[in-house]
PDB file of C-alpha atoms in Angstrom:
ATOM      1  CA  UNK V  29     -67.055  79.600-139.345  1.00 49.00           C
ATOM      2  CA  UNK V  30     -66.351  77.598-136.317  1.00 49.00           C
ATOM      3  CA  UNK V  31     -68.147  79.618-134.332  1.00 53.00           C
ATOM      4  CA  UNK V  32     -71.170  79.814-136.899  1.00 50.00           C
ATOM      5  CA  UNK V  33     -71.270  75.848-137.058  1.00 48.00           C
ATOM      6  CA  UNK V  34     -71.380  75.230-133.549  1.00 53.00           C
ATOM      7  CA  UNK V  35     -74.177  77.761-133.318  1.00 56.00           C
ATOM      8  CA  UNK V  36     -75.995  76.377-135.727  1.00 51.00           C
ATOM      9  CA  UNK V  37     -75.521  72.602-134.187  1.00 58.00           C
ATOM     10  CA  UNK V  38     -76.442  74.076-131.087  1.00 68.00           C
ATOM     11  CA  UNK V  39     -80.051  75.587-131.945  1.00 70.00           C
ATOM     12  CA  UNK V  40     -80.539  72.808-134.211  1.00 62.00           C
ATOM     13  CA  UNK V  41     -80.514  70.056-131.058  1.00 69.00           C
ATOM     14  CA  UNK V  42     -82.191  72.589-128.860  1.00 74.00           C
ATOM     15  CA  UNK V  43     -85.321  72.453-131.093  1.00 71.00           C
ATOM     16  CA  UNK V  44     -84.876  68.723-131.316  1.00 69.00           C
ATOM     17  CA  UNK V  45     -84.579  68.466-127.708  1.00 75.00           C
ATOM     18  CA  UNK V  46     -87.842  70.642-127.308  1.00 78.00           C
ATOM     19  CA  UNK V  47     -89.886  68.586-129.891  1.00 72.00           C
ATOM     20  CA  UNK V  48     -88.878  65.474-128.147  1.00 74.00           C
ATOM     21  CA  UNK V  49     -89.723  66.578-124.815  1.00 80.00           C
ATOM     22  CA  UNK V  50     -93.308  67.584-126.147  1.00 78.00           C
ATOM     23  CA  UNK V  51     -93.978  64.304-127.994  1.00 73.00           C
ATOM     24  CA  UNK V  52     -92.733  62.318-124.952  1.00 78.00           C
ATOM     25  CA  UNK V  53     -95.155  64.456-122.644  1.00 81.00           C
ATOM     26  CA  UNK V  54     -98.034  63.943-124.991  1.00 76.00           C
ATOM     27  CA  UNK V  55     -97.862  59.954-125.191  1.00 78.00           C
ATOM     28  CA  UNK V  56     -97.077  60.167-121.325  1.00 81.00           C
ATOM     29  CA  UNK V  57    -100.632  62.276-120.721  1.00 81.00           C
ATOM     30  CA  UNK V  58    -102.549  59.918-123.207  1.00 77.00           C
ATOM     31  CA  UNK V  59    -100.833  56.790-121.092  1.00 79.00           C
ATOM     32  CA  UNK V  60    -101.819  58.223-117.496  1.00 83.00           C
ATOM     33  CA  UNK V  61    -105.526  59.555-118.826  1.00 79.00           C
ATOM     34  CA  UNK V  62    -106.161  55.706-120.164  1.00 78.00           C
ATOM     35  CA  UNK V  63    -104.524  54.153-117.072  1.00 79.00           C
ATOM     36  CA  UNK V  64    -106.955  56.387-114.677  1.00 82.00           C
ATOM     37  CA  UNK V  65    -110.522  56.061-116.492  1.00 77.00           C
ATOM     38  CA  UNK V  66    -109.881  52.091-117.120  1.00 76.00           C
ATOM     39  CA  UNK V  67    -108.892  51.535-113.246  1.00 78.00           C
ATOM     40  CA  UNK V  68    -112.203  53.906-112.637  1.00 75.00           C
ATOM     41  CA  UNK V  69    -114.473  51.759-114.424  1.00 72.00           C
ATOM     42  CA  UNK V  70    -112.645  48.253-113.124  1.00 73.00           C
ATOM     43  CA  UNK V  71    -113.218  49.664-109.420  1.00 72.00           C
ATOM     44  CA  UNK V  72    -116.937  50.316-110.754  1.00 69.00           C
ATOM     45  CA  UNK V  73    -116.880  46.755-112.361  1.00 73.00           C
ATOM     46  CA  UNK V  74    -115.686  45.214-108.912  1.00 73.00           C
ATOM     47  CA  UNK V  75    -118.364  47.020-106.962  1.00 78.00           C
ATOM     48  CA  UNK V  76    -121.077  45.773-109.420  1.00 81.00           C
ATOM     49  CA  UNK V  77    -120.090  42.271-108.769  1.00 82.00           C
ATOM     50  CA  UNK V  78    -120.495  42.759-105.207  1.00 85.00           C
ATOM     51  CA  UNK V  79    -124.206  44.140-105.746  1.00 88.00           C
ATOM     52  CA  UNK V  80    -125.166  41.715-108.082  1.00 89.00           C
ATOM     53  CA  UNK V  81    -124.078  39.205-105.495  1.00 90.00           C
ATOM     54  CA  UNK V  82    -125.860  40.995-102.674  1.00 90.00           C
ATOM     55  CA  UNK V  83    -128.941  41.596-104.404  1.00 90.00           C
ATOM     56  CA  UNK V  84    -128.627  37.986-105.519  1.00 91.00           C
ATOM     57  CA  UNK V  85    -128.512  36.440-102.243  1.00 91.00           C
ATOM     58  CA  UNK V  86    -131.587  38.460-101.099  1.00 91.00           C
ATOM     59  CA  UNK V  87    -134.037  36.150-103.120  1.00 89.00           C
ATOM     60  CA  UNK V  88    -132.162  33.234-101.762  1.00 92.00           C
ATOM     61  CA  UNK V  89    -132.556  34.561 -98.273  1.00 91.00           C
ATOM     62  CA  UNK V  90    -136.135  35.370 -98.314  1.00 90.00           C
ATOM     63  CA  UNK V  91    -136.829  32.048 -99.504  1.00 90.00           C
ATOM     64  CA  UNK V  92    -134.361  30.627 -96.457  1.00 91.00           C
ATOM     65  CA  UNK V  93    -136.376  32.425 -94.190  1.00 90.00           C
ATOM     66  CA  UNK V  94    -139.860  31.510 -95.193  1.00 88.00           C
ATOM     67  CA  UNK V  95    -138.756  27.711 -94.997  1.00 89.00           C
ATOM     68  CA  UNK V  96    -136.790  28.276 -91.319  1.00 87.00           C
ATOM     69  CA  UNK V  97    -140.325  30.427 -90.180  1.00 85.00           C
ATOM     70  CA  UNK V  98    -142.288  27.179 -91.559  1.00 84.00           C
ATOM     71  CA  UNK V  99    -140.362  24.524 -89.893  1.00 83.00           C
ATOM     72  CA  UNK V 100    -140.343  26.588 -86.866  1.00 79.00           C
ATOM     73  CA  UNK V 101    -144.200  26.961 -86.671  1.00 77.00           C
ATOM     74  CA  UNK V 102    -144.520  23.271 -87.445  1.00 72.00           C
ATOM     75  CA  UNK V 103    -146.117  21.445 -84.694  1.00 57.00           C
ATOM     76  CA  UNK V 104    -144.169  18.183 -85.059  1.00 58.00           C
ATOM     77  CA  UNK V 105    -140.836  20.012 -84.567  1.00 57.00           C
ATOM     78  CA  UNK V 106    -140.169  19.139 -80.994  1.00 57.00           C
ATOM     79  CA  UNK V 107    -136.437  19.184 -80.859  1.00 63.00           C
ATOM     80  CA  UNK V 108    -133.614  21.879 -82.426  1.00 74.00           C
ATOM     81  CA  UNK V 109    -136.301  24.697 -82.254  1.00 75.00           C
ATOM     82  CA  UNK V 110    -134.323  26.731 -80.240  1.00 78.00           C
ATOM     83  CA  UNK V 111    -131.450  26.244 -83.089  1.00 83.00           C
ATOM     84  CA  UNK V 112    -134.097  26.806 -85.477  1.00 83.00           C
ATOM     85  CA  UNK V 113    -134.981  29.952 -83.867  1.00 84.00           C
ATOM     86  CA  UNK V 114    -131.209  31.485 -83.633  1.00 87.00           C
ATOM     87  CA  UNK V 115    -131.201  30.638 -87.493  1.00 89.00           C
ATOM     88  CA  UNK V 116    -134.286  32.644 -88.221  1.00 89.00           C
ATOM     89  CA  UNK V 117    -132.890  35.651 -86.382  1.00 90.00           C
ATOM     90  CA  UNK V 118    -129.606  35.203 -87.988  1.00 92.00           C
ATOM     91  CA  UNK V 119    -131.171  34.901 -91.663  1.00 92.00           C
ATOM     92  CA  UNK V 120    -133.431  37.984 -90.737  1.00 92.00           C
ATOM     93  CA  UNK V 121    -130.486  40.062 -89.816  1.00 92.00           C
ATOM     94  CA  UNK V 122    -128.515  39.195 -92.637  1.00 92.00           C
ATOM     95  CA  UNK V 123    -131.407  40.084 -95.068  1.00 93.00           C
ATOM     96  CA  UNK V 124    -132.363  43.163 -93.330  1.00 92.00           C
ATOM     97  CA  UNK V 125    -128.907  44.885 -93.284  1.00 91.00           C
ATOM     98  CA  UNK V 126    -128.401  43.595 -97.022  1.00 90.00           C
ATOM     99  CA  UNK V 127    -131.974  45.337 -98.069  1.00 92.00           C
ATOM    100  CA  UNK V 128    -130.197  48.647 -96.446  1.00 91.00           C
ATOM    101  CA  UNK V 129    -126.938  48.338 -97.776  1.00 89.00           C
ATOM    102  CA  UNK V 130    -128.461  47.879-101.369  1.00 90.00           C
ATOM    103  CA  UNK V 131    -130.018  51.082-101.212  1.00 89.00           C
ATOM    104  CA  UNK V 132    -127.790  53.301 -98.834  1.00 89.00           C
ATOM    105  CA  UNK V 133    -124.499  51.676 -99.604  1.00 84.00           C
ATOM    106  CA  UNK V 134    -122.132  50.038 -96.979  1.00 82.00           C
ATOM    107  CA  UNK V 135    -118.646  50.776 -96.000  1.00 81.00           C
ATOM    108  CA  UNK V 136    -117.675  47.020 -94.525  1.00 79.00           C
ATOM    109  CA  UNK V 137    -119.004  45.994 -97.669  1.00 74.00           C
ATOM    110  CA  UNK V 138    -117.328  48.585-100.169  1.00 74.00           C
ATOM    111  CA  UNK V 139    -120.607  49.329-101.655  1.00 79.00           C
ATOM    112  CA  UNK V 140    -121.894  52.616-102.368  1.00 78.00           C
ATOM    113  CA  UNK V 141    -125.185  52.488-102.943  1.00 75.00           C
ATOM    114  CA  UNK V 142    -125.312  55.024-105.670  1.00 83.00           C
ATOM    115  CA  UNK V 143    -128.192  53.230-107.640  1.00 88.00           C
ATOM    116  CA  UNK V 144    -129.884  54.351-110.774  1.00 88.00           C
ATOM    117  CA  UNK V 145    -133.657  56.187-111.045  1.00 91.00           C
ATOM    118  CA  UNK V 146    -134.863  52.970-112.300  1.00 92.00           C
ATOM    119  CA  UNK V 147    -133.530  50.505-109.370  1.00 91.00           C
ATOM    120  CA  UNK V 148    -134.345  53.547-107.052  1.00 91.00           C
ATOM    121  CA  UNK V 149    -138.100  53.184-108.134  1.00 94.00           C
ATOM    122  CA  UNK V 150    -138.259  49.118-107.913  1.00 93.00           C
ATOM    123  CA  UNK V 151    -136.744  49.238-104.239  1.00 93.00           C
ATOM    124  CA  UNK V 152    -139.817  51.817-103.706  1.00 93.00           C
ATOM    125  CA  UNK V 153    -142.351  49.250-104.936  1.00 93.00           C
ATOM    126  CA  UNK V 154    -140.282  46.174-103.130  1.00 92.00           C
ATOM    127  CA  UNK V 155    -140.575  47.987 -99.888  1.00 93.00           C
ATOM    128  CA  UNK V 156    -144.353  46.845 -99.154  1.00 92.00           C
ATOM    129  CA  UNK V 157    -143.507  43.381 -99.405  1.00 91.00           C
ATOM    130  CA  UNK V 158    -140.315  43.662 -97.519  1.00 92.00           C
ATOM    131  CA  UNK V 159    -142.052  45.453 -94.494  1.00 92.00           C
ATOM    132  CA  UNK V 160    -144.691  42.804 -94.793  1.00 91.00           C
ATOM    133  CA  UNK V 161    -142.383  39.854 -94.393  1.00 90.00           C
ATOM    134  CA  UNK V 162    -140.546  41.457 -91.949  1.00 90.00           C
ATOM    135  CA  UNK V 163    -143.419  41.854 -89.687  1.00 89.00           C
ATOM    136  CA  UNK V 164    -145.079  38.753 -90.279  1.00 87.00           C
ATOM    137  CA  UNK V 165    -141.372  37.107 -89.410  1.00 88.00           C
ATOM    138  CA  UNK V 166    -141.097  39.439 -85.965  1.00 87.00           C
ATOM    139  CA  UNK V 167    -144.867  38.572 -85.325  1.00 84.00           C
ATOM    140  CA  UNK V 168    -144.245  34.752 -85.503  1.00 82.00           C
ATOM    141  CA  UNK V 169    -141.024  35.064 -83.097  1.00 80.00           C
ATOM    142  CA  UNK V 170    -142.414  37.233 -80.559  1.00 78.00           C
ATOM    143  CA  UNK V 171    -143.540  35.153 -77.610  1.00 57.00           C
ATOM    144  CA  UNK V 172    -147.208  35.353 -76.336  1.00 46.00           C
ATOM    145  CA  UNK V 173    -149.263  34.447 -73.554  1.00 43.00           C
ATOM    146  CA  UNK V 174    -152.272  34.062 -75.423  1.00 49.00           C
ATOM    147  CA  UNK V 175    -154.405  31.267 -75.693  1.00 48.00           C
ATOM    148  CA  UNK V 176    -152.814  28.813 -77.625  1.00 51.00           C
ATOM    149  CA  UNK V 177    -155.742  28.296 -79.950  1.00 54.00           C
ATOM    150  CA  UNK V 178    -156.099  32.049 -80.673  1.00 55.00           C
ATOM    151  CA  UNK V 179    -151.944  32.149 -81.189  1.00 57.00           C
ATOM    152  CA  UNK V 180    -152.274  29.070 -83.748  1.00 66.00           C
ATOM    153  CA  UNK V 181    -154.686  30.785 -85.756  1.00 70.00           C
ATOM    154  CA  UNK V 182    -152.499  34.081 -85.804  1.00 74.00           C
ATOM    155  CA  UNK V 183    -149.486  31.815 -86.941  1.00 77.00           C
ATOM    156  CA  UNK V 184    -151.570  30.470 -89.523  1.00 77.00           C
ATOM    157  CA  UNK V 185    -152.323  33.964 -91.169  1.00 81.00           C
ATOM    158  CA  UNK V 186    -149.148  35.386 -90.606  1.00 82.00           C
ATOM    159  CA  UNK V 187    -147.254  32.336 -92.317  1.00 82.00           C
ATOM    160  CA  UNK V 188    -150.062  32.452 -95.045  1.00 83.00           C
ATOM    161  CA  UNK V 189    -149.116  36.407 -95.441  1.00 84.00           C
ATOM    162  CA  UNK V 190    -145.418  35.522 -95.627  1.00 85.00           C
ATOM    163  CA  UNK V 191    -145.957  33.021 -98.248  1.00 85.00           C
ATOM    164  CA  UNK V 192    -147.604  35.380-100.512  1.00 88.00           C
ATOM    165  CA  UNK V 193    -145.526  38.425 -99.924  1.00 88.00           C
ATOM    166  CA  UNK V 194    -142.691  35.974-100.367  1.00 88.00           C
ATOM    167  CA  UNK V 195    -143.735  35.518-103.883  1.00 90.00           C
ATOM    168  CA  UNK V 196    -144.018  39.029-104.633  1.00 91.00           C
ATOM    169  CA  UNK V 197    -140.881  39.991-103.274  1.00 92.00           C
ATOM    170  CA  UNK V 198    -138.877  37.531-105.530  1.00 91.00           C
ATOM    171  CA  UNK V 199    -140.666  38.645-108.210  1.00 92.00           C
ATOM    172  CA  UNK V 200    -139.416  42.216-107.610  1.00 93.00           C
ATOM    173  CA  UNK V 201    -135.942  41.221-106.706  1.00 93.00           C
ATOM    174  CA  UNK V 202    -135.704  39.128-109.916  1.00 93.00           C
ATOM    175  CA  UNK V 203    -136.360  42.210-111.884  1.00 93.00           C
ATOM    176  CA  UNK V 204    -133.932  44.484-109.597  1.00 93.00           C
ATOM    177  CA  UNK V 205    -130.934  41.942-109.915  1.00 92.00           C
ATOM    178  CA  UNK V 206    -131.713  41.873-113.904  1.00 93.00           C
ATOM    179  CA  UNK V 207    -131.612  45.755-114.080  1.00 93.00           C
ATOM    180  CA  UNK V 208    -128.163  45.587-111.952  1.00 91.00           C
ATOM    181  CA  UNK V 209    -126.862  43.026-114.452  1.00 90.00           C
ATOM    182  CA  UNK V 210    -128.209  45.234-117.174  1.00 91.00           C
ATOM    183  CA  UNK V 211    -126.631  48.304-115.983  1.00 89.00           C
ATOM    184  CA  UNK V 212    -123.090  46.582-115.305  1.00 86.00           C
ATOM    185  CA  UNK V 213    -122.979  45.156-119.072  1.00 87.00           C
ATOM    186  CA  UNK V 214    -123.494  48.760-120.162  1.00 88.00           C
ATOM    187  CA  UNK V 215    -121.071  49.532-118.223  1.00 83.00           C
ATOM    188  CA  UNK V 216    -118.395  46.888-119.885  1.00 81.00           C
ATOM    189  CA  UNK V 217    -119.796  48.040-123.119  1.00 85.00           C
ATOM    190  CA  UNK V 218    -119.004  51.767-122.269  1.00 84.00           C
ATOM    191  CA  UNK V 219    -115.453  50.623-121.277  1.00 79.00           C
ATOM    192  CA  UNK V 220    -114.937  49.003-124.349  1.00 81.00           C
ATOM    193  CA  UNK V 221    -115.711  51.929-126.427  1.00 85.00           C
ATOM    194  CA  UNK V 222    -113.591  54.148-124.146  1.00 80.00           C
ATOM    195  CA  UNK V 223    -110.767  51.594-124.656  1.00 79.00           C
ATOM    196  CA  UNK V 224    -111.548  51.885-128.612  1.00 84.00           C
ATOM    197  CA  UNK V 225    -111.555  55.822-128.393  1.00 85.00           C
ATOM    198  CA  UNK V 226    -108.222  55.771-126.320  1.00 79.00           C
ATOM    199  CA  UNK V 227    -106.627  53.803-128.872  1.00 82.00           C
ATOM    200  CA  UNK V 228    -107.815  55.874-131.677  1.00 86.00           C
ATOM    201  CA  UNK V 229    -106.437  58.981-129.630  1.00 81.00           C
ATOM    202  CA  UNK V 230    -103.334  57.456-129.066  1.00 80.00           C
ATOM    203  CA  UNK V 231    -102.642  56.470-132.641  1.00 84.00           C
ATOM    204  CA  UNK V 232    -103.641  59.615-133.902  1.00 84.00           C
ATOM    205  CA  UNK V 233    -100.956  61.159-131.300  1.00 79.00           C
ATOM    206  CA  UNK V 234     -98.356  59.115-132.540  1.00 80.00           C
ATOM    207  CA  UNK V 235     -98.958  59.834-136.255  1.00 85.00           C
ATOM    208  CA  UNK V 236     -99.385  63.300-135.405  1.00 80.00           C
ATOM    209  CA  UNK V 237     -95.860  63.456-133.598  1.00 76.00           C
ATOM    210  CA  UNK V 238     -94.499  61.853-136.710  1.00 80.00           C
ATOM    211  CA  UNK V 239     -96.002  64.274-139.431  1.00 82.00           C
ATOM    212  CA  UNK V 240     -95.240  67.334-137.549  1.00 76.00           C
ATOM    213  CA  UNK V 241     -92.364  66.459-134.885  1.00 73.00           C
ATOM    214  CA  UNK V 242     -90.062  63.400-135.927  1.00 74.00           C
ATOM    215  CA  UNK V 243     -90.506  63.794-139.981  1.00 80.00           C
ATOM    216  CA  UNK V 244     -89.664  67.698-139.789  1.00 76.00           C
ATOM    217  CA  UNK V 245     -87.217  66.964-136.929  1.00 72.00           C
ATOM    218  CA  UNK V 246     -85.529  64.111-139.565  1.00 76.00           C
ATOM    219  CA  UNK V 247     -85.592  66.681-142.690  1.00 78.00           C
ATOM    220  CA  UNK V 248     -84.141  69.337-140.391  1.00 74.00           C
ATOM    221  CA  UNK V 249     -81.251  67.130-138.742  1.00 74.00           C
ATOM    222  CA  UNK V 250     -80.143  65.933-142.822  1.00 79.00           C
ATOM    223  CA  UNK V 251     -80.437  69.573-143.982  1.00 79.00           C
ATOM    224  CA  UNK V 252     -78.012  70.891-141.206  1.00 76.00           C
ATOM    225  CA  UNK V 253     -75.528  67.320-141.770  1.00 80.00           C
ATOM    226  CA  UNK V 254     -75.470  68.328-145.182  1.00 81.00           C
ATOM    227  CA  UNK V 255     -74.717  72.061-144.363  1.00 80.00           C
ATOM    228  CA  UNK V 256     -72.164  71.022-142.150  1.00 79.00           C
ATOM    229  CA  UNK V 257     -70.636  68.817-144.573  1.00 81.00           C
ATOM    230  CA  UNK V 258     -70.853  71.558-147.417  1.00 82.00           C
ATOM    231  CA  UNK V 259     -68.971  74.102-144.705  1.00 79.00           C
ATOM    232  CA  UNK V 260     -66.390  71.326-144.093  1.00 77.00           C
ATOM    233  CA  UNK V 261     -65.888  71.029-147.943  1.00 81.00           C
ATOM    234  CA  UNK V 262     -65.633  74.690-148.389  1.00 80.00           C
ATOM    235  CA  UNK V 263     -63.025  75.113-145.305  1.00 78.00           C
ATOM    236  CA  UNK V 264     -60.901  72.154-146.921  1.00 78.00           C
ATOM    237  CA  UNK V 265     -61.032  74.130-150.272  1.00 77.00           C
ATOM    238  CA  UNK V 266     -60.191  77.507-148.387  1.00 79.00           C
ATOM    239  CA  UNK V 267     -57.276  75.831-146.493  1.00 74.00           C
ATOM    240  CA  UNK V 268     -56.274  74.011-149.683  1.00 76.00           C
ATOM    241  CA  UNK V 269     -56.139  77.448-151.879  1.00 73.00           C
ATOM    242  CA  UNK V 270     -54.370  79.453-148.768  1.00 72.00           C
ATOM    243  CA  UNK V 271     -51.721  76.616-148.654  1.00 71.00           C
ATOM    244  CA  UNK V 272     -51.271  77.188-152.538  1.00 70.00           C
ATOM    245  CA  UNK V 273     -51.186  80.525-152.082  1.00 72.00           C
ATOM    246  CA  UNK V 274     -48.674  80.353-149.336  1.00 73.00           C
ATOM    247  CA  UNK V 275     -46.721  78.126-151.869  1.00 74.00           C
ATOM    248  CA  UNK V 276     -46.965  80.875-154.789  1.00 69.00           C
ATOM    249  CA  UNK V 277     -46.221  83.655-152.142  1.00 70.00           C
ATOM    250  CA  UNK V 278     -42.866  81.809-151.120  1.00 73.00           C
ATOM    251  CA  UNK V 279     -41.986  81.110-154.698  1.00 74.00           C
ATOM    252  CA  UNK V 280     -42.293  84.965-155.735  1.00 70.00           C
ATOM    253  CA  UNK V 281     -40.427  85.587-152.214  1.00 67.00           C
ATOM    254  CA  UNK V 282     -37.389  83.175-153.528  1.00 71.00           C
ATOM    255  CA  UNK V 283     -37.486  84.783-157.027  1.00 68.00           C
ATOM    256  CA  UNK V 284     -37.309  88.272-155.884  1.00 68.00           C
ATOM    257  CA  UNK V 285     -34.140  87.012-153.657  1.00 70.00           C
ATOM    258  CA  UNK V 286     -32.535  85.469-156.801  1.00 69.00           C
ATOM    259  CA  UNK V 287     -33.406  88.543-158.783  1.00 66.00           C
ATOM    260  CA  UNK V 288     -32.181  91.012-156.008  1.00 71.00           C
ATOM    261  CA  UNK V 289     -29.077  89.034-155.957  1.00 71.00           C
ATOM    262  CA  UNK V 290     -28.557  89.118-159.746  1.00 66.00           C
ATOM    263  CA  UNK V 291     -28.994  93.008-159.428  1.00 69.00           C
ATOM    264  CA  UNK V 292     -26.760  93.279-156.603  1.00 69.00           C
ATOM    265  CA  UNK V 293     -23.789  91.104-158.540  1.00 72.00           C
ATOM    266  CA  UNK V 294     -24.649  93.089-161.948  1.00 68.00           C
ATOM    267  CA  UNK V 295     -24.118  96.687-159.917  1.00 67.00           C
ATOM    268  CA  UNK V 296     -20.933  95.074-158.556  1.00 58.00           C
TER     269      UNK V 296
END
């Protein structure tokens, strides 16, 4: 009986241990998967914030570049012309590098440049204006030994072209920034949906574990305890019966001894 109870107890707890391991593993996998997905989307959001910031700065840089060039070509500017020239070169370099980074990515800025097809088409549309502004600025900055009147006329043509291209550049760049913002918003909405789906999945896992693991395990444990209690009662009853049988046997032995003694006395 003891061996049977021990075997029953051991089998029950082995099953419970396996069920709990399965349940905890399912919960752990759900949590790890949700963390991986959420962290991925958070990294994407950080990249989107950097890209939107750089794209928005491009609009400011184009305006700044135009104003600095106009200031440099101003005939009344006689002092600090070298400083203005350095500012133009610095602004132009940052504007050019940011333009390339937005399209091709930049390791130092930690942006990948994985633009959508819509944004790629917009950059193609933007490229002519960018090239014309770049060429006009470089032509203005280029030293020339030609006649001053001719050089002045060229400067006027370049600055006029620069103003026209700046407006076109700003118009297209506004669309690019808005598209970046729209795509970032869609990613946030997608993340919210993903979080809701993960919540539903986690709750479904918990419900399934309750219905198919914990509740059956509790019922099985209750039945096992009931069986053990019944076995204990039977063991007590058997022990009591054995004790009663032993007492009856002892009584019979005593009676036989008394009868034997009487018979011996009678024979004598």
